[in-house]
Amino acid sequence: MKTRFARRIGTLRPSTIREILKVTEQADIISFAGGLPAPELFPVAEILAATERVLGEGGAGALQYGPSEGFQPLRECFAEESRQRGIACVADDILIMTGSQQPLDLAGKIFLDAGDCVLTENPTYMAAIQAFQSYEVRFAAAPTDEDGLIPEALPELIEREQPKFLYTIPNFQNPTGVTLTAERRCRLYEIAARYGLMVVEDDPYGALRYAGKYIPPIKSLDTEGIVIYHSTVSKTIAPGLRIGWVVASEEIRRKLTIAKQAADLHSSSLDQRIVHRYLTEFDSQGHIEQIRRAYGERFAIMDAALRETMPEGYTWTHPEGGMFLWVTCPEGTDTNVLMRQALERKVLFVPGQDFFPDASGRRFMRLNFSNASPEKIRDGVGRLAEVCLAASAASAVIAS
Ligand SMILES: Cc1ncc(COP(=O)(O)O)c(C=O)c1O
């Protein structure tokens, strides 16, 4: 019997990262592939204590169904956090989400019909491509440079492709690590407002700045109610909690709430209360400082190791925060091939291709610097450089 799947699932590209992550379980592999935080920095003791308090003091509420909009005291925490980031809002403007991934799916659900266009950065977050792809859409991709998306490219793309929304990751972007400058945020917002284009602003990494100056989100400029801002505790507390939040206008929140009800009724009551306790009763800011310091150090170690060992012709970004840097290899390199060679040397990265909506971009690789220890970073970059050196030598032979 032939299984009759929906058309949309046939168009979904499998994620290389998920495939890669299956082999990272092997102990001797050094992985720069996943987007994983440093596990040794998870606040395990604090989360244990917060959980005990939640369950010990009126635990039934934590085990009961709850409102789709979220646990009110946690909405207040995230409203305060969003205000500190520069966004004017109150608790009722917040919806609690199951991570930062859910708002991507729900934005797709409420805005996208089959054949619609989504405008993204080129390259962009692979799982956002997947989330939107399941609504059978087309993509238009805006060019980026070391200051993020280039706003001047937007009007022509908007007029030609008529996108339903622009999806952007302004801080320490996944995969490139670059940050959209303050000036470009203003220009991007002006253009979006002029065309009445919705903006989905994804900010999982903004709190992880280890260098440079803070830049307020695009949402802080939003006088028209066209920006849907979302963030998460995945990178600042732990991704296993699956808690994030959205700030959006009332009209959009109402639709998102209905879409969320259909998706999962509400995010975990227990996890929401644990996060609330953790944020209000423990030193969450001190913990973020610790993460920032560690990731800043790890970036510096990776950058220095790349400088010392990589062959001529390889360049990479210098992020001021977040968890990733982006390597540009010499013209003609195919990082899908390079990855298989790297795997033989027991080091992993993600080839660039999956981050491009049109699957171009084969000369790039994404390296994660948050997950491996400093020693493993040095060792892994050394192995990667050997693979790149061998590839450069081979292409020199072919060229001659
Ligand atoms: C840009 C971006 N958006 C969303 C997510 C999903 O985050 P969460 O774990 O909060 O669902 C990630 C995770 O890596 C990400 O990099």
XYZ file of C-alpha atoms and ligand atoms in Angstrom:
416
model
C 0.000 0.000 0.000
C 1.301 3.448 -0.884
C 1.311 5.851 2.075
C -0.442 9.051 1.012
C 1.505 11.887 2.639
C 0.516 15.530 2.271
C 2.137 17.416 -0.600
C 3.865 19.829 1.797
C 5.982 17.159 3.480
C 7.430 16.176 0.110
C 8.886 19.663 -0.372
C 10.692 19.707 2.997
C 14.474 19.400 2.839
C 15.976 17.184 5.551
C 18.298 19.098 7.865
C 21.977 18.276 7.428
C 22.516 19.350 11.031
C 20.120 16.731 12.390
C 21.909 14.100 10.299
C 25.284 15.350 11.497
C 24.198 15.447 15.129
C 23.552 11.711 15.003
C 27.295 11.043 14.638
C 28.434 13.600 17.223
C 27.514 11.118 19.936
C 30.820 9.369 19.170
C 33.199 10.390 21.929
C 36.287 11.130 19.810
C 34.504 13.523 17.417
C 35.044 17.252 17.903
C 31.908 18.992 16.757
C 31.604 22.604 15.650
C 28.358 21.610 13.951
C 25.406 21.846 16.329
C 24.038 25.075 17.769
C 24.465 23.763 21.276
C 25.206 25.916 24.324
C 28.029 24.873 26.673
C 26.451 22.145 28.823
C 28.816 22.723 31.758
C 27.341 26.230 32.084
C 23.735 25.097 32.482
C 22.463 26.273 35.903
C 21.553 22.722 36.939
C 21.549 23.281 40.729
C 19.441 26.432 40.405
C 16.918 24.755 38.091
C 16.703 21.840 40.533
C 16.047 24.244 43.418
C 13.507 26.225 41.355
C 11.701 22.985 40.424
C 11.544 21.908 44.064
C 10.045 25.250 45.018
C 7.500 25.111 42.177
C 6.348 21.609 43.060
C 6.676 22.065 46.813
C 4.572 25.232 46.941
C 1.221 24.740 45.183
C 2.552 22.177 42.714
C -0.877 21.260 41.309
C -1.014 24.460 39.229
C 2.279 23.483 37.632
C 0.799 20.168 36.569
C -2.521 21.555 35.353
C -3.564 22.913 31.945
C -2.979 26.646 31.650
C -3.920 29.620 29.443
C -2.621 29.614 25.849
C -1.200 33.121 26.314
C 1.033 31.812 29.101
C 1.575 31.976 32.867
C 0.879 35.612 33.791
C 3.855 36.147 36.169
C 6.190 34.832 33.445
C 4.580 37.169 30.890
C 5.438 39.966 33.329
C 9.072 38.805 33.550
C 9.407 38.759 29.756
C 7.692 42.156 29.443
C 10.301 43.564 31.846
C 13.113 41.850 29.924
C 11.733 43.205 26.612
C 11.490 46.739 28.054
C 15.121 46.495 29.130
C 15.944 45.610 25.539
C 14.191 48.820 24.398
C 10.708 47.533 23.478
C 7.740 49.425 24.941
C 5.356 46.713 26.181
C 3.351 45.318 29.103
C 2.628 41.734 30.173
C -0.509 41.522 28.020
C 1.591 42.215 24.895
C 3.543 38.998 25.533
C 2.679 35.473 24.430
C 4.637 32.579 25.890
C 5.914 30.220 23.225
C 7.431 26.744 23.092
C 10.951 28.014 22.344
C 11.808 30.452 19.582
C 11.072 27.865 16.959
C 7.335 27.847 17.552
C 6.772 31.506 16.551
C 8.343 30.697 13.180
C 5.859 27.921 12.559
C 2.958 29.998 13.876
C 3.950 33.025 11.769
C 3.843 30.644 8.816
C 0.453 29.364 9.899
C -1.168 32.781 10.224
C 0.439 34.561 7.247
C 1.365 32.067 4.548
C -0.749 30.473 1.857
C 0.712 28.071 -0.704
C 2.646 30.013 -3.336
C 3.246 33.066 -1.106
C 6.721 34.548 -0.849
C 8.867 34.887 2.299
C 11.767 37.319 2.233
C 14.820 36.188 4.212
C 18.447 37.081 4.648
C 20.818 35.150 2.425
C 21.980 32.967 4.157
C 19.474 32.390 6.971
C 18.553 29.995 9.788
C 18.037 26.551 8.313
C 15.114 25.522 10.544
C 13.278 28.737 9.626
C 13.519 27.718 5.970
C 12.056 24.355 6.989
C 9.301 25.927 9.090
C 8.164 28.222 6.273
C 8.670 25.588 3.573
C 5.996 23.430 5.145
C 3.491 26.111 4.060
C 4.550 25.535 0.436
C 6.005 28.987 -0.095
C 8.573 30.578 -2.370
C 11.614 32.379 -0.987
C 13.265 35.623 -1.959
C 16.650 36.163 -0.340
C 18.160 39.583 0.392
C 21.940 39.986 0.167
C 23.967 40.469 3.349
C 27.462 41.676 4.193
C 29.472 42.021 7.408
C 26.870 44.539 8.699
C 23.918 42.199 8.085
C 21.098 42.560 5.587
C 21.573 45.296 2.972
C 18.404 47.453 3.184
C 18.972 49.077 -0.233
C 18.252 45.697 -1.832
C 14.803 45.485 -0.265
C 12.560 47.797 -2.344
C 13.233 45.997 -5.609
C 12.735 42.570 -4.002
C 9.530 43.698 -2.293
C 8.084 45.180 -5.489
C 9.022 42.175 -7.589
C 8.223 39.306 -5.187
C 5.431 40.813 -3.025
C 6.565 38.898 0.104
C 4.148 38.329 2.987
C 6.854 39.121 5.539
C 10.565 39.645 6.029
C 12.288 37.199 8.378
C 15.443 38.584 9.996
C 17.904 37.670 12.770
C 19.561 41.018 13.518
C 21.865 39.933 16.369
C 24.787 37.524 15.880
C 22.923 35.896 13.069
C 22.651 32.184 12.587
C 24.639 31.139 10.557
C 26.991 34.107 9.879
C 27.375 35.655 13.356
C 27.006 39.173 11.877
C 24.925 41.942 13.460
C 22.669 44.420 11.691
C 23.921 47.942 12.474
C 21.644 50.470 14.249
C 21.528 52.602 11.135
C 20.470 49.679 8.951
C 17.764 48.712 11.476
C 16.263 52.193 11.026
C 16.452 51.998 7.234
C 15.026 48.485 7.189
C 12.125 49.587 9.384
C 11.430 52.683 7.249
C 11.284 50.533 4.107
C 9.072 47.885 5.747
C 6.699 50.603 7.029
C 6.606 52.295 3.624
C 5.587 49.033 1.927
C 3.403 47.786 4.810
C 5.638 44.698 5.042
C 5.473 42.597 8.220
C 8.835 41.887 9.885
C 9.466 38.716 11.888
C 12.411 39.587 14.153
C 14.084 36.520 15.672
C 16.406 37.340 18.575
C 17.680 34.233 20.359
C 21.263 35.502 20.721
C 20.967 39.231 21.557
C 21.700 38.715 25.269
C 24.980 36.944 24.440
C 26.991 40.032 23.455
C 30.629 39.767 24.606
C 32.031 42.759 22.677
C 30.868 46.061 21.183
C 27.843 48.164 22.040
C 24.220 47.144 22.578
C 21.859 47.841 19.646
C 18.099 47.961 20.360
C 15.839 45.612 18.377
C 13.913 46.677 15.248
C 10.780 46.214 17.372
C 11.878 49.215 19.470
C 11.230 51.388 16.368
C 7.825 49.864 15.655
C 5.194 52.608 15.751
C 3.017 50.825 13.151
C 2.663 47.409 14.836
C 4.301 45.603 11.904
C 7.113 43.832 13.804
C 6.694 40.453 15.501
C 9.602 40.142 17.936
C 10.538 36.859 19.547
C 13.197 35.581 21.884
C 13.902 32.555 24.053
C 15.599 31.269 27.190
C 17.248 28.478 25.170
C 20.623 30.207 25.012
C 20.510 32.103 28.320
C 19.172 29.336 30.600
C 18.765 26.012 28.761
C 17.155 24.823 25.510
C 15.644 21.758 27.173
C 13.127 24.026 28.910
C 11.531 24.955 25.552
C 10.347 28.395 26.678
C 10.324 31.527 24.539
C 8.142 34.584 24.019
C 6.641 36.858 21.402
C 5.912 40.596 21.496
C 3.343 41.581 18.861
C 0.361 43.860 18.256
C -3.010 42.817 19.639
C -4.394 41.850 16.223
C -1.453 39.540 15.524
C -1.407 38.137 19.059
C -5.021 37.094 18.717
C -4.265 35.107 15.577
C -1.079 33.635 17.056
C -3.022 32.529 20.124
C -5.590 30.670 18.020
C -2.801 29.078 15.990
C -1.003 28.068 19.185
C -4.142 26.508 20.614
C -4.314 24.287 17.555
C -0.603 23.460 17.815
C -0.089 22.647 21.520
C -2.822 24.349 23.629
C -0.127 26.054 25.703
C 3.552 25.733 26.588
C 4.423 23.458 29.515
C 2.899 24.816 32.758
C 5.718 23.246 34.762
C 8.510 24.668 32.608
C 6.938 28.133 32.618
C 6.830 28.167 36.413
C 10.384 26.850 36.701
C 11.640 29.608 34.397
C 9.635 32.197 36.346
C 11.103 31.052 39.677
C 14.582 30.923 38.208
C 14.344 34.443 36.778
C 12.900 36.000 39.938
C 14.711 34.091 42.705
C 18.172 33.310 41.328
C 21.054 35.311 39.863
C 20.065 34.923 36.218
C 21.981 38.053 35.157
C 25.184 36.813 36.820
C 24.731 33.559 34.955
C 24.367 35.339 31.580
C 27.572 37.286 32.368
C 29.331 33.973 32.870
C 28.074 32.654 29.513
C 29.107 35.870 27.735
C 32.602 35.684 29.178
C 33.011 32.023 28.280
C 31.756 32.460 24.705
C 33.903 35.568 24.199
C 36.942 33.551 25.280
C 36.001 30.621 23.060
C 35.516 32.863 20.041
C 38.956 34.401 20.653
C 40.525 30.930 20.915
C 38.850 29.748 17.710
C 39.775 32.950 15.869
C 43.424 32.678 16.967
C 43.569 28.969 16.049
C 42.085 29.685 12.605
C 44.602 32.494 12.055
C 47.492 30.223 13.011
C 46.491 27.192 10.995
C 44.136 27.866 8.075
C 45.627 28.021 4.589
C 45.610 31.084 2.348
C 42.246 32.054 0.871
C 40.021 31.240 3.862
C 38.319 34.147 5.668
C 35.782 34.226 8.483
C 33.467 36.594 10.345
C 34.286 38.150 13.742
C 31.012 38.133 15.703
C 30.614 40.307 18.805
C 28.344 37.728 20.433
C 26.318 34.598 19.896
C 27.633 31.157 19.084
C 28.681 30.958 15.423
C 31.220 32.190 12.943
C 31.035 31.767 9.177
C 33.952 30.715 7.021
C 34.269 31.668 3.342
C 36.426 29.153 1.498
C 38.309 29.759 -1.765
C 36.178 29.937 -4.915
C 35.333 26.468 -6.193
C 35.414 24.750 -2.762
C 32.519 22.398 -2.088
C 32.045 22.211 1.680
C 29.757 19.170 1.311
C 32.822 17.275 0.054
C 35.038 18.930 2.665
C 32.659 17.783 5.390
C 33.079 14.121 4.485
C 36.858 14.554 4.618
C 36.543 16.369 7.947
C 34.469 13.526 9.314
C 37.349 11.146 8.559
C 39.568 13.431 10.691
C 36.827 13.352 13.336
C 35.911 17.005 13.243
C 32.521 18.363 12.206
C 31.066 21.598 10.856
C 27.897 22.449 8.956
C 28.289 23.010 5.193
C 26.815 26.324 4.041
C 24.366 25.006 1.485
C 21.432 24.338 3.826
C 21.385 27.953 4.983
C 20.546 29.261 1.526
C 16.873 29.066 0.542
C 17.981 28.199 -3.021
C 20.580 25.656 -1.741
C 23.466 27.643 -3.295
C 26.408 28.714 -1.121
C 28.621 25.642 -1.301
C 31.844 27.496 -0.452
C 30.832 28.321 3.129
C 30.907 26.579 6.478
C 29.400 27.403 9.840
C 31.476 26.832 12.936
C 29.992 26.804 16.430
C 32.339 28.003 19.182
C 30.092 27.726 22.265
C 29.901 23.987 22.765
C 33.449 22.590 22.652
C 35.977 23.241 25.437
C 38.944 25.552 24.652
C 41.276 22.538 24.300
C 38.898 20.844 21.879
C 38.509 24.069 19.908
C 42.295 24.261 19.365
C 42.527 20.577 18.526
C 39.462 20.635 16.229
C 40.568 23.732 14.305
C 43.972 22.079 13.798
C 42.276 19.004 12.278
C 39.998 21.177 10.142
C 42.960 23.183 8.858
C 44.681 19.931 7.780
C 41.571 19.001 5.787
C 41.488 22.467 4.174
C 45.221 22.347 3.426
C 44.815 18.973 1.716
C 41.867 20.355 -0.299
C 43.891 23.441 -1.318
C 46.845 21.256 -2.335
C 44.557 18.974 -4.383
C 42.907 21.893 -6.178
C 46.371 23.370 -6.903
C 47.377 20.067 -8.549
C 44.163 20.039 -10.633
C 44.703 23.678 -11.652
C 48.300 23.094 -12.762
C 17.902 31.926 14.692
C 17.243 30.907 15.549
N 15.917 30.980 15.751
C 15.275 30.093 16.527
C 15.955 29.053 17.136
C 15.188 28.064 17.956
O 15.406 28.290 19.296
P 14.587 27.576 20.447
O 15.466 26.520 21.009
O 14.329 28.657 21.431
O 13.320 27.042 19.866
C 17.335 28.929 16.955
C 18.069 27.818 17.572
O 19.205 27.554 17.354
C 17.995 29.881 16.138
O 19.311 29.834 15.903
